[in-house]
Amino acid sequence: MAADIVVKAVMLGLAFASLVTWTIWLAKALELAAAKTRAQRAVRRLEEAISLDEAARAIAGRKGQARGTVAELVGAAQSERQRSDDLGEDGIKERAAIALSRIEARAGRSMARGAGLLATIGSTAPFVGLFGTVWGIMNSFIGISQSKTTNLAVVAPGIAEALLATAIGLVAAIPAVIIYNVFARAISGYRATLADASGEVLRHLSRDLERARRLATQQVRANLHAVSPQPAAMPRVPAE
């Protein structure tokens, strides 16, 4: 409490940074756990389904409300298939892949929001604490010059506040770095799960398009066979 105003400001800033770190950890841990669990469950339902429409119904569940990024991926593939119904299969699959990649990127950016602040705190907090340390040691030398004595009681307060600023800087930086690394690995795993979901969606889309093409071909053949004229009977020529 008797520290210099600059050192106090450094300590309060570092304490606030530590509070922000733990707040981000709690919020992102809950968000990431819920999103990853929902995505893994949806991927399992995608793998068990035999068509894209069946997968959409399975992901929606009994309430019929599809939530989550995987449900958005399925909806984007269905929408592209409906909007490009009169176009070629290759174009449909290419445009669907582009749409799915954009959804994946957007979900990854949304999940990584706040991680950059953890990296900033982890990299700058030690230097902010070092600034408080330098300021406290400077005050100690000023006290020595003003009292003109090297008594420990004169230099002890400045050294104490300097060491405390360093300690608070480390307390703010170390958890931020650890939490950032944990979140980076978890977000990478979440993105891998979304990539698996995109692959399954594209596989279902390709199979559905091929089934539709085969059904249309069979229908055309059946119609042609139904309307084909019967060969006329040859007239009989009387024997001579």
PDB file of C-alpha atoms in Angstrom:
ATOM      1  CA  MET A   1       0.000   0.000   0.000  1.00  0.00           C
ATOM      2  CA  ALA A   2       2.972   2.319   0.530  1.00  0.00           C
ATOM      3  CA  ALA A   3       4.381   1.683  -2.939  1.00  0.00           C
ATOM      4  CA  ASP A   4       4.903   4.405  -5.507  1.00  0.00           C
ATOM      5  CA  ILE A   5       1.887   5.403  -7.630  1.00  0.00           C
ATOM      6  CA  VAL A   6       3.549   4.060 -10.785  1.00  0.00           C
ATOM      7  CA  VAL A   7       4.221   0.672  -9.193  1.00  0.00           C
ATOM      8  CA  LYS A   8       0.658   0.595  -7.903  1.00  0.00           C
ATOM      9  CA  ALA A   9      -0.644   1.230 -11.400  1.00  0.00           C
ATOM     10  CA  VAL A  10       1.544  -1.587 -12.738  1.00  0.00           C
ATOM     11  CA  MET A  11       0.277  -3.984 -10.070  1.00  0.00           C
ATOM     12  CA  LEU A  12      -3.366  -3.084 -10.685  1.00  0.00           C
ATOM     13  CA  GLY A  13      -2.921  -3.482 -14.424  1.00  0.00           C
ATOM     14  CA  LEU A  14      -1.326  -6.900 -14.013  1.00  0.00           C
ATOM     15  CA  ALA A  15      -4.037  -7.989 -11.570  1.00  0.00           C
ATOM     16  CA  PHE A  16      -6.692  -6.940 -14.089  1.00  0.00           C
ATOM     17  CA  ALA A  17      -4.876  -8.842 -16.836  1.00  0.00           C
ATOM     18  CA  SER A  18      -4.857 -11.951 -14.638  1.00  0.00           C
ATOM     19  CA  LEU A  19      -8.602 -11.559 -14.050  1.00  0.00           C
ATOM     20  CA  VAL A  20      -9.172 -11.270 -17.798  1.00  0.00           C
ATOM     21  CA  THR A  21      -7.092 -14.410 -18.360  1.00  0.00           C
ATOM     22  CA  TRP A  22      -9.154 -16.539 -16.020  1.00  0.00           C
ATOM     23  CA  THR A  23     -12.419 -15.084 -17.342  1.00  0.00           C
ATOM     24  CA  ILE A  24     -11.441 -16.021 -20.906  1.00  0.00           C
ATOM     25  CA  TRP A  25     -10.396 -19.470 -19.709  1.00  0.00           C
ATOM     26  CA  LEU A  26     -13.771 -20.137 -18.105  1.00  0.00           C
ATOM     27  CA  ALA A  27     -15.841 -18.776 -20.988  1.00  0.00           C
ATOM     28  CA  LYS A  28     -13.834 -20.400 -23.794  1.00  0.00           C
ATOM     29  CA  ALA A  29     -13.506 -23.725 -21.964  1.00  0.00           C
ATOM     30  CA  LEU A  30     -17.282 -24.020 -21.663  1.00  0.00           C
ATOM     31  CA  GLU A  31     -17.866 -22.843 -25.239  1.00  0.00           C
ATOM     32  CA  LEU A  32     -15.225 -25.124 -26.719  1.00  0.00           C
ATOM     33  CA  ALA A  33     -16.345 -28.171 -24.742  1.00  0.00           C
ATOM     34  CA  ALA A  34     -19.972 -27.709 -25.808  1.00  0.00           C
ATOM     35  CA  ALA A  35     -19.088 -27.088 -29.465  1.00  0.00           C
ATOM     36  CA  LYS A  36     -16.701 -30.027 -29.663  1.00  0.00           C
ATOM     37  CA  THR A  37     -19.176 -32.417 -28.051  1.00  0.00           C
ATOM     38  CA  ARG A  38     -21.949 -31.291 -30.395  1.00  0.00           C
ATOM     39  CA  ALA A  39     -19.684 -31.608 -33.439  1.00  0.00           C
ATOM     40  CA  GLN A  40     -18.485 -35.105 -32.527  1.00  0.00           C
ATOM     41  CA  ARG A  41     -22.060 -36.281 -31.981  1.00  0.00           C
ATOM     42  CA  ALA A  42     -23.108 -34.826 -35.320  1.00  0.00           C
ATOM     43  CA  VAL A  43     -20.172 -36.477 -37.114  1.00  0.00           C
ATOM     44  CA  ARG A  44     -21.210 -39.861 -35.733  1.00  0.00           C
ATOM     45  CA  ARG A  45     -24.738 -39.327 -37.035  1.00  0.00           C
ATOM     46  CA  LEU A  46     -23.335 -38.284 -40.399  1.00  0.00           C
ATOM     47  CA  GLU A  47     -21.342 -41.496 -40.625  1.00  0.00           C
ATOM     48  CA  GLU A  48     -24.385 -43.602 -39.766  1.00  0.00           C
ATOM     49  CA  ALA A  49     -26.707 -41.914 -42.285  1.00  0.00           C
ATOM     50  CA  ILE A  50     -27.098 -43.147 -45.857  1.00  0.00           C
ATOM     51  CA  SER A  51     -28.107 -39.841 -47.443  1.00  0.00           C
ATOM     52  CA  LEU A  52     -27.741 -36.126 -46.840  1.00  0.00           C
ATOM     53  CA  ASP A  53     -31.413 -35.640 -46.016  1.00  0.00           C
ATOM     54  CA  GLU A  54     -31.346 -38.487 -43.518  1.00  0.00           C
ATOM     55  CA  ALA A  55     -28.231 -36.990 -41.931  1.00  0.00           C
ATOM     56  CA  ALA A  56     -29.980 -33.624 -41.617  1.00  0.00           C
ATOM     57  CA  ARG A  57     -32.950 -35.244 -39.876  1.00  0.00           C
ATOM     58  CA  ALA A  58     -30.651 -37.200 -37.552  1.00  0.00           C
ATOM     59  CA  ILE A  59     -28.709 -34.098 -36.569  1.00  0.00           C
ATOM     60  CA  ALA A  60     -31.894 -32.101 -35.996  1.00  0.00           C
ATOM     61  CA  GLY A  61     -33.096 -34.722 -33.512  1.00  0.00           C
ATOM     62  CA  ARG A  62     -36.594 -35.148 -32.174  1.00  0.00           C
ATOM     63  CA  LYS A  63     -37.247 -31.427 -31.776  1.00  0.00           C
ATOM     64  CA  GLY A  64     -36.373 -30.783 -35.403  1.00  0.00           C
ATOM     65  CA  GLN A  65     -34.022 -27.922 -34.529  1.00  0.00           C
ATOM     66  CA  ALA A  66     -30.560 -28.327 -36.028  1.00  0.00           C
ATOM     67  CA  ARG A  67     -27.890 -26.423 -34.111  1.00  0.00           C
ATOM     68  CA  GLY A  68     -24.150 -26.255 -34.415  1.00  0.00           C
ATOM     69  CA  THR A  69     -21.588 -25.861 -37.150  1.00  0.00           C
ATOM     70  CA  VAL A  70     -22.067 -29.379 -38.544  1.00  0.00           C
ATOM     71  CA  ALA A  71     -25.770 -28.716 -39.021  1.00  0.00           C
ATOM     72  CA  GLU A  72     -24.807 -25.526 -40.854  1.00  0.00           C
ATOM     73  CA  LEU A  73     -22.510 -27.556 -43.109  1.00  0.00           C
ATOM     74  CA  VAL A  74     -25.304 -29.984 -43.965  1.00  0.00           C
ATOM     75  CA  GLY A  75     -27.712 -27.123 -44.608  1.00  0.00           C
ATOM     76  CA  ALA A  76     -25.231 -25.407 -46.933  1.00  0.00           C
ATOM     77  CA  ALA A  77     -24.804 -28.604 -48.979  1.00  0.00           C
ATOM     78  CA  GLN A  78     -28.565 -29.096 -49.233  1.00  0.00           C
ATOM     79  CA  SER A  79     -29.078 -25.480 -50.250  1.00  0.00           C
ATOM     80  CA  GLU A  80     -26.447 -25.691 -52.976  1.00  0.00           C
ATOM     81  CA  ARG A  81     -27.956 -28.912 -54.299  1.00  0.00           C
ATOM     82  CA  GLN A  82     -31.405 -27.331 -54.519  1.00  0.00           C
ATOM     83  CA  ARG A  83     -30.209 -24.076 -56.091  1.00  0.00           C
ATOM     84  CA  SER A  84     -28.099 -25.920 -58.684  1.00  0.00           C
ATOM     85  CA  ASP A  85     -30.569 -28.672 -59.461  1.00  0.00           C
ATOM     86  CA  ASP A  86     -30.435 -27.969 -63.197  1.00  0.00           C
ATOM     87  CA  LEU A  87     -26.626 -27.791 -63.363  1.00  0.00           C
ATOM     88  CA  GLY A  88     -23.814 -30.333 -63.581  1.00  0.00           C
ATOM     89  CA  GLU A  89     -22.653 -32.532 -60.723  1.00  0.00           C
ATOM     90  CA  ASP A  90     -19.038 -31.354 -60.785  1.00  0.00           C
ATOM     91  CA  GLY A  91     -20.066 -27.735 -60.423  1.00  0.00           C
ATOM     92  CA  ILE A  92     -22.409 -28.551 -57.559  1.00  0.00           C
ATOM     93  CA  LYS A  93     -19.704 -30.397 -55.660  1.00  0.00           C
ATOM     94  CA  GLU A  94     -17.158 -27.636 -56.288  1.00  0.00           C
ATOM     95  CA  ARG A  95     -19.454 -24.875 -55.079  1.00  0.00           C
ATOM     96  CA  ALA A  96     -20.515 -26.950 -52.073  1.00  0.00           C
ATOM     97  CA  ALA A  97     -16.858 -27.492 -51.137  1.00  0.00           C
ATOM     98  CA  ILE A  98     -16.234 -23.741 -51.300  1.00  0.00           C
ATOM     99  CA  ALA A  99     -19.241 -23.042 -49.076  1.00  0.00           C
ATOM    100  CA  LEU A 100     -18.175 -25.683 -46.546  1.00  0.00           C
ATOM    101  CA  SER A 101     -14.617 -24.342 -46.382  1.00  0.00           C
ATOM    102  CA  ARG A 102     -15.925 -20.849 -45.666  1.00  0.00           C
ATOM    103  CA  ILE A 103     -18.143 -22.161 -42.879  1.00  0.00           C
ATOM    104  CA  GLU A 104     -15.191 -24.042 -41.387  1.00  0.00           C
ATOM    105  CA  ALA A 105     -12.995 -20.949 -41.483  1.00  0.00           C
ATOM    106  CA  ARG A 106     -15.691 -18.795 -39.912  1.00  0.00           C
ATOM    107  CA  ALA A 107     -16.261 -21.311 -37.115  1.00  0.00           C
ATOM    108  CA  GLY A 108     -12.517 -21.531 -36.464  1.00  0.00           C
ATOM    109  CA  ARG A 109     -12.197 -17.743 -36.241  1.00  0.00           C
ATOM    110  CA  SER A 110     -15.171 -17.555 -33.919  1.00  0.00           C
ATOM    111  CA  MET A 111     -13.744 -20.220 -31.634  1.00  0.00           C
ATOM    112  CA  ALA A 112     -10.295 -18.571 -31.599  1.00  0.00           C
ATOM    113  CA  ARG A 113     -11.730 -15.224 -30.530  1.00  0.00           C
ATOM    114  CA  GLY A 114     -10.066 -14.204 -27.263  1.00  0.00           C
ATOM    115  CA  ALA A 115      -7.019 -16.423 -27.699  1.00  0.00           C
ATOM    116  CA  GLY A 116      -5.075 -13.509 -29.156  1.00  0.00           C
ATOM    117  CA  LEU A 117      -5.638 -11.553 -25.956  1.00  0.00           C
ATOM    118  CA  LEU A 118      -4.174 -14.434 -23.957  1.00  0.00           C
ATOM    119  CA  ALA A 119      -1.096 -14.393 -26.183  1.00  0.00           C
ATOM    120  CA  THR A 120      -0.752 -10.646 -25.684  1.00  0.00           C
ATOM    121  CA  ILE A 121      -1.005 -10.940 -21.913  1.00  0.00           C
ATOM    122  CA  GLY A 122       1.447 -13.830 -21.806  1.00  0.00           C
ATOM    123  CA  SER A 123       4.041 -11.973 -23.855  1.00  0.00           C
ATOM    124  CA  THR A 124       3.745  -8.490 -22.328  1.00  0.00           C
ATOM    125  CA  ALA A 125       3.002  -9.132 -18.628  1.00  0.00           C
ATOM    126  CA  PRO A 126       6.617 -10.042 -17.714  1.00  0.00           C
ATOM    127  CA  PHE A 127       7.895  -6.832 -19.313  1.00  0.00           C
ATOM    128  CA  VAL A 128       5.248  -4.754 -17.549  1.00  0.00           C
ATOM    129  CA  GLY A 129       6.291  -6.377 -14.271  1.00  0.00           C
ATOM    130  CA  LEU A 130       9.923  -5.667 -15.138  1.00  0.00           C
ATOM    131  CA  PHE A 131       9.040  -2.018 -15.627  1.00  0.00           C
ATOM    132  CA  GLY A 132       7.595  -1.937 -12.114  1.00  0.00           C
ATOM    133  CA  THR A 133      10.732  -3.644 -10.851  1.00  0.00           C
ATOM    134  CA  VAL A 134      12.997  -1.051 -12.440  1.00  0.00           C
ATOM    135  CA  TRP A 135      10.849   1.745 -11.072  1.00  0.00           C
ATOM    136  CA  GLY A 136      10.958   0.317  -7.554  1.00  0.00           C
ATOM    137  CA  ILE A 137      14.734  -0.126  -7.631  1.00  0.00           C
ATOM    138  CA  MET A 138      15.058   3.440  -8.893  1.00  0.00           C
ATOM    139  CA  ASN A 139      13.044   4.618  -5.898  1.00  0.00           C
ATOM    140  CA  SER A 140      15.382   2.658  -3.638  1.00  0.00           C
ATOM    141  CA  PHE A 141      18.427   4.479  -5.033  1.00  0.00           C
ATOM    142  CA  ILE A 142      16.612   7.788  -4.687  1.00  0.00           C
ATOM    143  CA  GLY A 143      15.936   6.955  -1.036  1.00  0.00           C
ATOM    144  CA  ILE A 144      19.606   6.167  -0.519  1.00  0.00           C
ATOM    145  CA  SER A 145      20.679   9.463  -2.062  1.00  0.00           C
ATOM    146  CA  GLN A 146      18.174  11.469  -0.031  1.00  0.00           C
ATOM    147  CA  SER A 147      18.967   9.828   3.331  1.00  0.00           C
ATOM    148  CA  LYS A 148      22.657   9.578   2.554  1.00  0.00           C
ATOM    149  CA  THR A 149      22.803   6.200   4.212  1.00  0.00           C
ATOM    150  CA  THR A 150      22.896   2.611   3.046  1.00  0.00           C
ATOM    151  CA  ASN A 151      20.734   1.331   5.879  1.00  0.00           C
ATOM    152  CA  LEU A 152      18.582  -1.637   4.839  1.00  0.00           C
ATOM    153  CA  ALA A 153      15.469   0.061   6.198  1.00  0.00           C
ATOM    154  CA  VAL A 154      15.876   2.760   3.576  1.00  0.00           C
ATOM    155  CA  VAL A 155      16.215   0.520   0.531  1.00  0.00           C
ATOM    156  CA  ALA A 156      13.936  -2.301   1.678  1.00  0.00           C
ATOM    157  CA  PRO A 157      10.574  -0.707   0.697  1.00  0.00           C
ATOM    158  CA  GLY A 158      11.648   0.004  -2.871  1.00  0.00           C
ATOM    159  CA  ILE A 159      13.127  -3.459  -3.308  1.00  0.00           C
ATOM    160  CA  ALA A 160      10.016  -5.058  -1.832  1.00  0.00           C
ATOM    161  CA  GLU A 161       7.637  -3.286  -4.196  1.00  0.00           C
ATOM    162  CA  ALA A 162       9.965  -4.075  -7.101  1.00  0.00           C
ATOM    163  CA  LEU A 163       9.939  -7.783  -6.300  1.00  0.00           C
ATOM    164  CA  LEU A 164       6.190  -7.747  -5.817  1.00  0.00           C
ATOM    165  CA  ALA A 165       5.683  -6.188  -9.261  1.00  0.00           C
ATOM    166  CA  THR A 166       7.851  -8.907 -10.790  1.00  0.00           C
ATOM    167  CA  ALA A 167       5.898 -11.623  -8.989  1.00  0.00           C
ATOM    168  CA  ILE A 168       2.552 -10.256 -10.120  1.00  0.00           C
ATOM    169  CA  GLY A 169       3.821 -10.044 -13.695  1.00  0.00           C
ATOM    170  CA  LEU A 170       4.776 -13.719 -13.614  1.00  0.00           C
ATOM    171  CA  VAL A 171       1.456 -14.647 -12.015  1.00  0.00           C
ATOM    172  CA  ALA A 172      -0.344 -12.937 -14.887  1.00  0.00           C
ATOM    173  CA  ALA A 173       1.922 -14.241 -17.666  1.00  0.00           C
ATOM    174  CA  ILE A 174       2.420 -17.927 -16.819  1.00  0.00           C
ATOM    175  CA  PRO A 175      -1.280 -18.947 -16.717  1.00  0.00           C
ATOM    176  CA  ALA A 176      -1.957 -16.919 -19.869  1.00  0.00           C
ATOM    177  CA  VAL A 177       0.729 -18.786 -21.806  1.00  0.00           C
ATOM    178  CA  ILE A 178      -0.396 -22.193 -20.530  1.00  0.00           C
ATOM    179  CA  ILE A 179      -4.070 -21.522 -21.240  1.00  0.00           C
ATOM    180  CA  TYR A 180      -3.237 -20.197 -24.700  1.00  0.00           C
ATOM    181  CA  ASN A 181      -1.317 -23.360 -25.580  1.00  0.00           C
ATOM    182  CA  VAL A 182      -4.120 -25.574 -24.280  1.00  0.00           C
ATOM    183  CA  PHE A 183      -6.713 -23.640 -26.264  1.00  0.00           C
ATOM    184  CA  ALA A 184      -4.562 -23.719 -29.404  1.00  0.00           C
ATOM    185  CA  ARG A 185      -4.430 -27.515 -29.295  1.00  0.00           C
ATOM    186  CA  ALA A 186      -8.133 -27.791 -28.482  1.00  0.00           C
ATOM    187  CA  ILE A 187      -9.116 -25.438 -31.305  1.00  0.00           C
ATOM    188  CA  SER A 188      -6.948 -27.429 -33.722  1.00  0.00           C
ATOM    189  CA  GLY A 189      -8.807 -30.577 -32.677  1.00  0.00           C
ATOM    190  CA  TYR A 190     -12.137 -28.825 -33.151  1.00  0.00           C
ATOM    191  CA  ARG A 191     -11.146 -27.724 -36.635  1.00  0.00           C
ATOM    192  CA  ALA A 192     -10.103 -31.291 -37.445  1.00  0.00           C
ATOM    193  CA  THR A 193     -13.555 -32.482 -36.355  1.00  0.00           C
ATOM    194  CA  LEU A 194     -15.182 -29.916 -38.638  1.00  0.00           C
ATOM    195  CA  ALA A 195     -12.945 -31.069 -41.493  1.00  0.00           C
ATOM    196  CA  ASP A 196     -14.137 -34.645 -40.917  1.00  0.00           C
ATOM    197  CA  ALA A 197     -17.729 -33.406 -40.964  1.00  0.00           C
ATOM    198  CA  SER A 198     -17.134 -31.552 -44.237  1.00  0.00           C
ATOM    199  CA  GLY A 199     -15.681 -34.703 -45.779  1.00  0.00           C
ATOM    200  CA  GLU A 200     -18.707 -36.724 -44.738  1.00  0.00           C
ATOM    201  CA  VAL A 201     -21.079 -34.081 -46.086  1.00  0.00           C
ATOM    202  CA  LEU A 202     -19.315 -34.055 -49.458  1.00  0.00           C
ATOM    203  CA  ARG A 203     -19.425 -37.854 -49.589  1.00  0.00           C
ATOM    204  CA  HIS A 204     -23.178 -37.850 -48.947  1.00  0.00           C
ATOM    205  CA  LEU A 205     -23.661 -35.122 -51.540  1.00  0.00           C
ATOM    206  CA  SER A 206     -21.688 -37.061 -54.157  1.00  0.00           C
ATOM    207  CA  ARG A 207     -23.661 -40.246 -53.483  1.00  0.00           C
ATOM    208  CA  ASP A 208     -26.991 -38.404 -53.617  1.00  0.00           C
ATOM    209  CA  LEU A 209     -26.109 -36.773 -56.918  1.00  0.00           C
ATOM    210  CA  GLU A 210     -25.058 -40.092 -58.409  1.00  0.00           C
ATOM    211  CA  ARG A 211     -28.237 -41.761 -57.189  1.00  0.00           C
ATOM    212  CA  ALA A 212     -30.329 -38.968 -58.696  1.00  0.00           C
ATOM    213  CA  ARG A 213     -28.504 -39.259 -62.016  1.00  0.00           C
ATOM    214  CA  ARG A 214     -28.950 -43.031 -62.125  1.00  0.00           C
ATOM    215  CA  LEU A 215     -32.632 -42.728 -61.244  1.00  0.00           C
ATOM    216  CA  ALA A 216     -33.134 -40.116 -63.967  1.00  0.00           C
ATOM    217  CA  THR A 217     -31.357 -42.318 -66.507  1.00  0.00           C
ATOM    218  CA  GLN A 218     -33.507 -45.300 -65.581  1.00  0.00           C
ATOM    219  CA  GLN A 219     -36.640 -43.177 -65.822  1.00  0.00           C
ATOM    220  CA  VAL A 220     -35.683 -41.930 -69.274  1.00  0.00           C
ATOM    221  CA  ARG A 221     -34.994 -45.468 -70.462  1.00  0.00           C
ATOM    222  CA  ALA A 222     -38.321 -46.657 -69.103  1.00  0.00           C
ATOM    223  CA  ASN A 223     -40.158 -43.842 -70.864  1.00  0.00           C
ATOM    224  CA  LEU A 224     -38.415 -44.562 -74.146  1.00  0.00           C
ATOM    225  CA  HIS A 225     -39.253 -48.237 -73.855  1.00  0.00           C
ATOM    226  CA  ALA A 226     -42.883 -47.428 -73.101  1.00  0.00           C
ATOM    227  CA  VAL A 227     -43.370 -45.159 -76.126  1.00  0.00           C
ATOM    228  CA  SER A 228     -41.309 -47.128 -78.655  1.00  0.00           C
ATOM    229  CA  PRO A 229     -43.540 -48.241 -81.615  1.00  0.00           C
ATOM    230  CA  GLN A 230     -44.132 -51.915 -82.110  1.00  0.00           C
ATOM    231  CA  PRO A 231     -42.757 -53.314 -85.383  1.00  0.00           C
ATOM    232  CA  ALA A 232     -45.462 -53.692 -88.045  1.00  0.00           C
ATOM    233  CA  ALA A 233     -46.369 -57.206 -89.037  1.00  0.00           C
ATOM    234  CA  MET A 234     -45.074 -58.282 -92.444  1.00  0.00           C
ATOM    235  CA  PRO A 235     -47.828 -59.047 -94.969  1.00  0.00           C
ATOM    236  CA  ARG A 236     -48.177 -62.651 -95.909  1.00  0.00           C
ATOM    237  CA  VAL A 237     -47.478 -63.499 -99.524  1.00  0.00           C
ATOM    238  CA  PRO A 238     -49.585 -66.341-100.903  1.00  0.00           C
ATOM    239  CA  ALA A 239     -47.569 -69.314-102.008  1.00  0.00           C
ATOM    240  CA  GLU A 240     -47.516 -70.016-105.692  1.00  0.00           C
TER     241      GLU A 240
END
